[in-house]
Coordinates of C-alpha atoms and ligand atoms in Angstrom, one line a residue:
M1 CA -28.7 18.8 -7.2
R2 CA -24.7 17.8 -8.0
L3 CA -23.8 15.4 -5.5
V4 CA -20.2 14.0 -5.1
I5 CA -20.1 10.7 -3.6
L6 CA -16.5 9.9 -2.3
G7 CA -16.3 6.1 -1.6
A8 CA -19.1 5.2 -3.9
G9 CA -17.6 2.1 -4.6
G10 CA -17.9 0.8 -1.1
F11 CA -20.9 -0.8 0.8
I12 CA -22.6 2.2 1.7
G13 CA -21.5 4.2 -1.2
S14 CA -22.7 1.7 -4.2
N15 CA -26.3 1.4 -2.4
L16 CA -26.3 5.1 -1.9
V17 CA -25.3 5.4 -5.5
E18 CA -28.1 3.0 -6.6
Y19 CA -30.9 4.9 -4.6
L20 CA -30.2 8.3 -5.9
I21 CA -30.1 7.8 -9.4
D22 CA -33.5 6.6 -9.5
Q23 CA -34.2 10.3 -8.5
A24 CA -34.0 12.2 -11.6
E25 CA -33.3 15.7 -9.9
H26 CA -29.6 14.4 -8.7
Q27 CA -26.5 14.4 -10.8
V28 CA -24.2 12.1 -9.3
V29 CA -20.3 11.7 -9.5
G30 CA -18.8 9.0 -7.7
I31 CA -15.0 8.8 -6.7
D32 CA -13.5 5.3 -5.4
V33 CA -10.4 3.3 -6.2
T34 CA -12.5 0.5 -7.1
A35 CA -15.8 0.2 -9.3
E36 CA -16.6 -3.8 -8.5
K37 CA -19.6 -3.3 -6.3
L38 CA -21.1 -0.6 -9.2
H39 CA -21.4 -3.4 -11.8
G40 CA -24.6 -3.1 -13.3
I41 CA -25.5 0.3 -11.7
E42 CA -25.9 2.9 -14.4
G43 CA -28.0 6.0 -15.3
P44 CA -27.8 9.1 -17.5
N45 CA -27.5 11.3 -14.2
F46 CA -24.3 9.0 -13.0
E47 CA -20.8 9.2 -13.6
F48 CA -17.9 7.2 -12.1
I49 CA -14.2 8.3 -11.6
Q50 CA -11.9 5.8 -10.6
A51 CA -9.2 7.7 -8.6
D52 CA -7.4 7.5 -5.4
I53 CA -8.1 10.7 -3.3
A54 CA -4.5 10.3 -1.6
A55 CA -2.3 9.6 -4.5
A56 CA -4.5 12.1 -7.1
P57 CA -6.2 15.1 -4.8
E58 CA -6.5 17.2 -7.6
V59 CA -9.2 14.8 -9.4
A60 CA -11.5 15.4 -6.0
D61 CA -10.5 18.9 -6.2
G62 CA -11.9 19.5 -9.5
V63 CA -15.0 17.5 -8.8
I64 CA -15.7 19.3 -5.7
E65 CA -15.4 22.5 -7.3
K66 CA -18.6 21.8 -9.6
A67 CA -20.5 20.1 -7.2
D68 CA -23.4 21.4 -4.6
T69 CA -22.8 18.8 -1.9
V70 CA -19.9 16.4 -1.3
V71 CA -20.8 13.0 0.7
D72 CA -17.7 11.6 2.3
L73 CA -17.4 7.8 3.0
I74 CA -13.8 7.3 2.5
A75 CA -12.5 5.6 5.3
Y76 CA -11.0 2.2 6.6
A77 CA -14.3 0.6 8.0
N78 CA -13.1 -3.0 9.4
P79 CA -11.8 -3.5 12.7
S80 CA -9.2 -5.8 11.5
I81 CA -7.4 -3.0 9.6
Y82 CA -7.8 -0.7 12.7
V83 CA -5.6 -3.6 14.6
E84 CA -3.3 -4.6 11.5
T85 CA -2.5 -1.1 10.4
P86 CA -3.3 1.6 13.1
L87 CA -0.9 4.3 11.1
E88 CA -3.0 4.1 7.8
V89 CA -6.1 4.4 9.3
V90 CA -4.8 7.8 10.8
Q91 CA -4.0 8.9 7.7
L92 CA -6.6 8.1 5.7
N93 CA -9.8 8.7 8.3
F94 CA -8.5 11.6 9.3
F95 CA -5.9 13.2 7.1
E96 CA -7.1 12.5 3.8
N97 CA -10.7 13.2 5.1
L98 CA -9.4 16.6 6.4
R99 CA -8.3 17.3 3.4
I100 CA -11.6 16.8 1.6
A101 CA -13.1 19.0 4.1
E102 CA -10.6 21.8 3.3
T103 CA -11.6 21.6 -0.1
C104 CA -14.9 22.1 0.6
I105 CA -14.2 24.8 2.7
K106 CA -12.3 26.5 -0.3
Y107 CA -14.9 26.3 -2.5
G108 CA -17.7 26.7 -0.1
K109 CA -19.7 23.4 -0.3
R110 CA -21.9 21.5 2.1
L111 CA -20.3 18.5 3.4
I112 CA -22.2 15.4 4.8
Q113 CA -19.6 13.4 6.5
Y114 CA -20.1 9.6 7.3
S115 CA -18.3 9.3 11.1
T116 CA -19.3 6.4 13.3
S117 CA -21.2 4.9 16.3
E118 CA -17.8 3.9 17.4
V119 CA -16.8 7.5 18.6
Y120 CA -19.4 6.8 21.8
G121 CA -16.4 4.1 22.6
K122 CA -16.9 2.3 25.8
N123 CA -20.0 4.4 27.5
P124 CA -21.0 2.2 30.7
A125 CA -24.4 0.0 30.8
G126 CA -27.9 1.3 30.8
A127 CA -26.4 4.6 28.9
T128 CA -28.0 5.7 25.6
F129 CA -26.0 7.5 22.9
R130 CA -27.2 11.1 22.6
E131 CA -25.5 13.2 19.9
D132 CA -25.2 16.4 21.9
E133 CA -24.7 15.0 25.5
S134 CA -23.1 11.5 25.5
D135 CA -19.6 11.3 26.9
L136 CA -17.2 10.0 24.1
I137 CA -15.0 7.2 26.0
L138 CA -12.2 5.3 24.3
G139 CA -9.6 2.4 25.3
P140 CA -6.2 2.7 26.1
V141 CA -3.5 3.7 23.4
T142 CA -2.0 0.3 23.6
K143 CA -5.5 -1.2 22.6
H144 CA -5.2 0.4 19.2
R145 CA -8.4 -0.6 17.6
W146 CA -9.7 2.9 19.0
I147 CA -7.5 4.6 16.5
Y148 CA -10.4 4.3 14.3
A149 CA -12.8 6.2 16.6
A150 CA -10.1 8.4 17.7
S151 CA -9.5 9.4 14.1
K152 CA -13.5 10.2 13.4
Q153 CA -13.8 11.9 16.9
V154 CA -11.0 14.4 15.7
L155 CA -12.4 14.9 12.5
E156 CA -15.8 15.6 13.8
R157 CA -14.4 17.9 16.3
M158 CA -12.4 19.8 13.3
L159 CA -15.6 20.1 11.1
H160 CA -17.6 21.3 14.2
G161 CA -14.4 24.1 14.6
H162 CA -15.1 25.0 11.2
G163 CA -18.6 25.3 11.5
L164 CA -17.8 27.6 14.3
A165 CA -15.7 29.6 12.7
G166 CA -18.4 30.0 9.9
D167 CA -16.1 28.5 7.0
L168 CA -18.0 25.4 6.4
H169 CA -21.7 23.9 6.2
Y170 CA -21.3 20.3 7.3
T171 CA -23.5 17.4 8.6
I172 CA -22.0 14.4 10.5
L173 CA -23.9 11.0 10.3
R174 CA -22.9 8.5 13.0
P175 CA -23.8 4.9 11.5
F176 CA -24.8 1.8 13.5
N177 CA -23.8 -1.1 11.8
F178 CA -25.6 -1.1 8.5
V179 CA -26.5 -4.2 6.9
G180 CA -27.4 -5.1 3.0
P181 CA -26.5 -6.2 -0.2
R182 CA -22.8 -5.8 -1.6
F183 CA -21.5 -5.8 2.2
D184 CA -17.7 -6.5 2.6
Y185 CA -16.8 -9.9 0.8
L186 CA -17.0 -13.2 1.5
V187 CA -14.0 -15.4 3.1
P188 CA -12.7 -19.1 3.1
A189 CA -14.0 -21.3 6.0
G190 CA -11.9 -20.7 9.1
T191 CA -10.8 -17.1 8.2
K192 CA -9.8 -15.0 11.1
G193 CA -10.0 -11.1 11.2
G194 CA -11.1 -9.6 7.6
P195 CA -14.4 -8.6 7.0
R196 CA -17.1 -7.4 9.1
V197 CA -19.6 -9.9 11.2
F198 CA -22.4 -10.3 8.6
A199 CA -19.8 -11.3 5.9
H200 CA -18.0 -13.6 8.2
F201 CA -21.1 -15.5 9.3
M202 CA -22.6 -15.5 5.8
S203 CA -19.3 -16.8 4.3
A204 CA -19.5 -19.9 7.0
L205 CA -23.1 -20.5 6.2
L206 CA -21.9 -21.0 2.7
T207 CA -18.8 -22.7 3.3
G208 CA -20.0 -25.0 6.3
G209 CA -16.8 -23.5 8.4
P210 CA -17.2 -22.4 12.0
M211 CA -19.1 -19.4 13.2
Y212 CA -16.5 -17.4 15.4
L213 CA -18.2 -15.7 18.3
V214 CA -15.4 -13.3 19.4
D215 CA -15.0 -13.0 23.2
S216 CA -18.0 -15.0 23.8
G217 CA -20.6 -13.6 21.6
E218 CA -22.4 -11.6 24.2
Q219 CA -21.7 -8.0 23.1
R220 CA -24.6 -6.4 21.4
R221 CA -25.0 -4.4 18.1
C222 CA -28.2 -2.5 16.7
F223 CA -28.0 -3.4 13.1
T224 CA -29.7 -1.1 10.5
H225 CA -31.1 -2.0 7.0
I226 CA -29.6 0.2 4.1
D227 CA -32.5 0.7 2.8
D228 CA -33.6 2.8 5.9
A229 CA -29.9 4.2 6.1
N230 CA -30.5 5.5 2.5
R231 CA -33.9 7.2 3.5
A232 CA -31.7 8.8 6.4
F233 CA -29.6 10.5 4.2
S234 CA -32.3 12.1 2.0
V235 CA -33.5 13.5 5.4
V236 CA -30.6 14.9 6.1
L237 CA -29.7 16.0 2.5
D238 CA -33.1 18.2 2.5
S239 CA -33.3 19.5 6.0
P240 CA -32.1 23.3 6.6
E241 CA -32.1 21.8 10.3
A242 CA -29.3 19.5 9.4
H243 CA -26.9 22.5 9.0
N244 CA -24.0 22.0 11.3
E245 CA -25.7 19.0 13.2
V246 CA -24.6 15.6 14.2
F247 CA -27.1 12.5 13.6
N248 CA -27.1 9.1 14.9
V249 CA -28.6 6.7 12.1
G250 CA -29.4 3.3 13.8
N251 CA -32.3 1.2 14.7
P252 CA -32.6 0.8 18.5
A253 CA -35.3 -1.8 17.9
T254 CA -32.7 -4.6 16.5
D255 CA -30.5 -4.5 19.4
T256 CA -29.1 -8.3 19.6
S257 CA -26.1 -9.8 20.6
V258 CA -23.5 -11.5 18.4
R259 CA -24.6 -14.9 19.4
E260 CA -28.0 -14.3 18.8
L261 CA -27.0 -13.0 15.5
A262 CA -25.7 -16.4 14.3
M263 CA -28.9 -18.2 15.5
L264 CA -31.0 -15.7 13.5
M265 CA -28.9 -16.2 10.5
I266 CA -29.0 -20.0 10.6
A267 CA -32.2 -20.0 10.9
T268 CA -32.9 -17.6 8.1
Y269 CA -30.5 -19.6 5.6
T270 CA -32.9 -22.5 6.3
E271 CA -35.7 -21.1 5.7
L272 CA -34.5 -19.5 2.5
T273 CA -32.6 -22.6 1.0
G274 CA -34.6 -25.6 2.7
N275 CA -31.1 -26.7 4.1
T276 CA -30.4 -26.9 7.8
P277 CA -26.3 -25.8 7.8
Q278 CA -24.4 -27.5 10.3
N279 CA -22.0 -24.6 11.6
E280 CA -20.3 -25.1 14.6
L281 CA -20.2 -22.0 17.0
V282 CA -16.8 -21.3 18.3
E283 CA -15.6 -18.9 20.9
I284 CA -12.2 -17.4 20.5
S285 CA -10.8 -14.3 22.1
G286 CA -10.4 -10.9 20.4
E287 CA -6.8 -11.0 20.0
E288 CA -6.7 -14.6 18.9
F289 CA -9.2 -13.4 15.8
Y290 CA -7.8 -9.8 15.4
G291 CA -4.5 -9.8 16.9
P292 CA -3.1 -7.7 19.8
G293 CA -4.7 -4.6 20.3
Y294 CA -8.5 -5.6 19.8
E295 CA -10.7 -4.3 22.2
D296 CA -14.5 -4.4 22.2
T297 CA -17.4 -2.7 23.3
N298 CA -20.9 -3.9 24.6
R299 CA -22.7 -1.3 22.5
V300 CA -26.1 0.3 23.8
P301 CA -28.9 1.7 21.4
P302 CA -28.9 4.9 19.8
D303 CA -31.1 7.4 20.7
I304 CA -32.3 8.4 17.2
S305 CA -35.2 11.2 18.5
K306 CA -32.9 13.8 16.7
L307 CA -33.3 12.3 13.5
E308 CA -37.0 11.4 14.1
S309 CA -37.6 15.2 14.7
L310 CA -36.8 15.8 11.3
G311 CA -39.4 13.3 10.1
W312 CA -37.0 10.0 9.6
S313 CA -37.4 6.5 11.5
P314 CA -36.7 2.9 10.7
R315 CA -39.3 0.9 9.1
L316 CA -37.4 -2.5 8.7
D317 CA -36.8 -5.0 11.5
L318 CA -33.8 -7.2 12.6
E319 CA -35.3 -10.3 10.6
Q320 CA -36.2 -8.5 7.4
T321 CA -32.5 -6.8 7.6
F322 CA -30.6 -9.8 7.5
R323 CA -33.1 -11.9 5.4
D324 CA -32.6 -9.3 2.5
A325 CA -28.8 -9.5 2.8
I326 CA -28.5 -13.3 2.8
K327 CA -31.0 -13.5 0.0
Y328 CA -28.8 -11.1 -1.9
N329 CA -25.6 -13.2 -1.3
L330 CA -27.4 -16.6 -1.9
D331 CA -26.8 -15.8 -5.6
P332 CA -23.2 -16.4 -6.4
K333 CA -23.0 -13.8 -9.1
N334 CA -23.6 -11.3 -6.5
N335 CA -20.4 -11.9 -4.5
T336 CA -17.6 -9.2 -4.6
T337 CA -13.9 -10.3 -3.6
T338 CA -12.6 -7.2 -2.2
M339 CA -13.5 -4.5 0.5
G340 CA -11.8 -1.8 -1.8
G341 CA -9.4 0.7 -0.4
A342 CA -5.9 2.1 -1.6
R343 CA -4.5 -1.1 0.0
Ligands
NAD401 P1 -16.3 0.3 2.5 O1 -15.0 0.0 2.9 O2 -17.2 -0.5 1.7 O3 -16.3 2.0 1.6 C1 -15.3 2.5 1.7 C2 -14.7 3.0 0.2 O4 -13.5 4.0 0.3 C3 -14.3 1.6 -0.3 O5 -15.0 1.4 -1.5 C4 -12.8 2.0 -0.7 O6 -12.5 1.5 -1.7 C5 -12.9 3.5 -0.9 N1 -11.5 4.1 -0.6 C6 -10.4 3.9 0.3 N2 -9.7 4.6 0.1 C7 -9.9 5.2 -0.8 C8 -9.0 6.4 -1.4 N3 -7.8 6.9 -1.0 N4 -9.4 6.8 -2.6 C9 -10.8 6.7 -3.0 N5 -11.5 5.9 -2.2 C10 -10.8 4.9 -1.4 O7 -17.0 0.9 3.9 P2 -18.5 1.2 4.1 O8 -19.2 0.3 5.0 O9 -19.3 1.8 2.9 O10 -18.4 2.5 5.0 C11 -18.3 3.9 4.6 C12 -18.1 4.9 5.5 O11 -19.4 5.0 6.6 C13 -16.9 4.9 6.2 O12 -16.6 6.3 6.5 C14 -17.2 4.2 7.3 O13 -16.3 4.6 8.5 C15 -18.5 4.6 7.7 N6 -19.3 3.8 8.8 C16 -19.9 2.8 8.0 C17 -20.7 1.9 9.0 C18 -21.4 0.6 8.1 O14 -22.3 0.2 8.9 N7 -21.0 0.2 7.3 C19 -20.8 2.2 10.2 C20 -20.1 3.1 10.9 C21 -19.2 4.2 10.2
UGA402 C1 -17.9 -1.8 12.8 C2 -17.0 -1.1 12.1 O1 -16.0 -0.4 13.1 C3 -17.0 0.2 11.2 O2 -17.7 -0.3 10.3 C4 -18.2 1.1 12.3 O3 -17.8 2.0 12.7 C5 -19.4 -0.3 12.9 O4 -19.0 -1.4 12.8 C6 -20.6 0.7 13.1 O5 -21.1 0.2 12.5 O6 -20.9 1.2 14.2 P1 -18.1 -3.8 15.0 O7 -19.4 -3.4 15.0 O8 -17.0 -4.2 16.0 O9 -17.4 -2.0 14.2 O10 -17.8 -4.7 13.7 P2 -18.3 -6.0 13.3 O11 -16.8 -6.8 12.5 O12 -19.5 -5.8 12.4 O13 -18.1 -6.7 14.6 C7 -19.4 -6.8 15.5 C8 -19.0 -7.6 16.4 O14 -19.1 -8.9 16.3 C9 -18.0 -7.6 17.3 O15 -18.2 -7.6 18.7 C10 -16.9 -8.6 16.9 O16 -15.9 -8.9 17.6 C11 -18.0 -9.8 16.6 N1 -17.7 -10.6 15.2 C12 -17.0 -10.3 14.2 C13 -17.8 -11.9 15.7 O17 -17.8 -12.5 16.9 N2 -17.3 -13.0 14.8 C14 -16.7 -12.5 13.5 O18 -16.8 -13.5 12.8 C15 -16.8 -11.4 13.4

């Protein structure tokens, strides 16, 4: 199959490219503004095109025309960006992504769109997130962190509308905190804002800096090993039942608080290196860490029965997920410096 991966240079994109080009039946074209995370990922069935989809939309247009399936991973995917530059988030995550969907419609191509678990927003404790039943509950406009979830939600609704109109074949994936090699970028000790939580805690382990627990660290997440996430992609790629459907991609069994995650990462680092880190765990408010407009949610585990009905289930537990990601970062040659993005 001829696949176009938009955002191929990012965390999910680089792992997906590496996974797909091992399968000789696929021809993969990747587009991104940066190729840093693709270093060493090569194959006769892979071509990378360095381009900005906003500044040069004709590049993506030309590649999509020749493809069978388009995989759209392009977005600002980092809470500190939602807080710092909300207008850029809606411009890229909604308007530019909608243009990609319209190009798919123009050429009659299938679209696999990465959305987010954040669309579920602030559901009450005890709820489980079900794709076709749960309400999507976002915070106030003045908490502009929600601009990310709002942009992704409207995009999902547009794809659904086009599906109803019969002019688009789409599948929407909602990732729940994927973790693995090439995740975000490392930061100097004491950095606030910046990358997502694994990269922060990893940086602290390497530098000896503080591990910040935002708003007490009692909030919970379900982390998903990137290898399980790649297999989920293959399942929907090959399933006729995924036609115009939405799927959670997550691992309910990894449900853990951010504080517990810090402890787990300290223990795993100790086991892997033989050194016991002396990081201080420092509680900090969300506004102090990210800036005004931040708000968080205490997520609950995803319901994954829909994807399980297609034959997928997660295989890798919490410990394995973080062991693999930490091990990768212990080799200094693996550390990338940027999140990418047209910024
Ligand atoms: P990422 O930031 O690592 O990857 C996004 C990529 O898009 C980057 O490499 C970036 O350079 C590229 N990009 C941004 N603007 C571009 C432009 N104008 N032209 C070309 N390329 C551009 O993020 P990720 O973690 O790999 O996430 C990928 C997708 O999955 C995003 O849509 C994100 O919202 C979604 N998602 C990810 C997670 C997760 O756990 N990582 C969770 C939920 C949703
Ligand atoms: C992220 C991003 O919004 C998206 O990539 C994606 O949509 C979503 O994950 C997802 O995977 O579903 P979030 O989970 O809030 O959202 O991002 P992280 O930065 O990884 O934060 C996780 C939790 O750790 C948050 O509660 C945050 O406040 C906390 N945190 C973060 C800390 O306590 N300390 C830190 O140093 C960093």
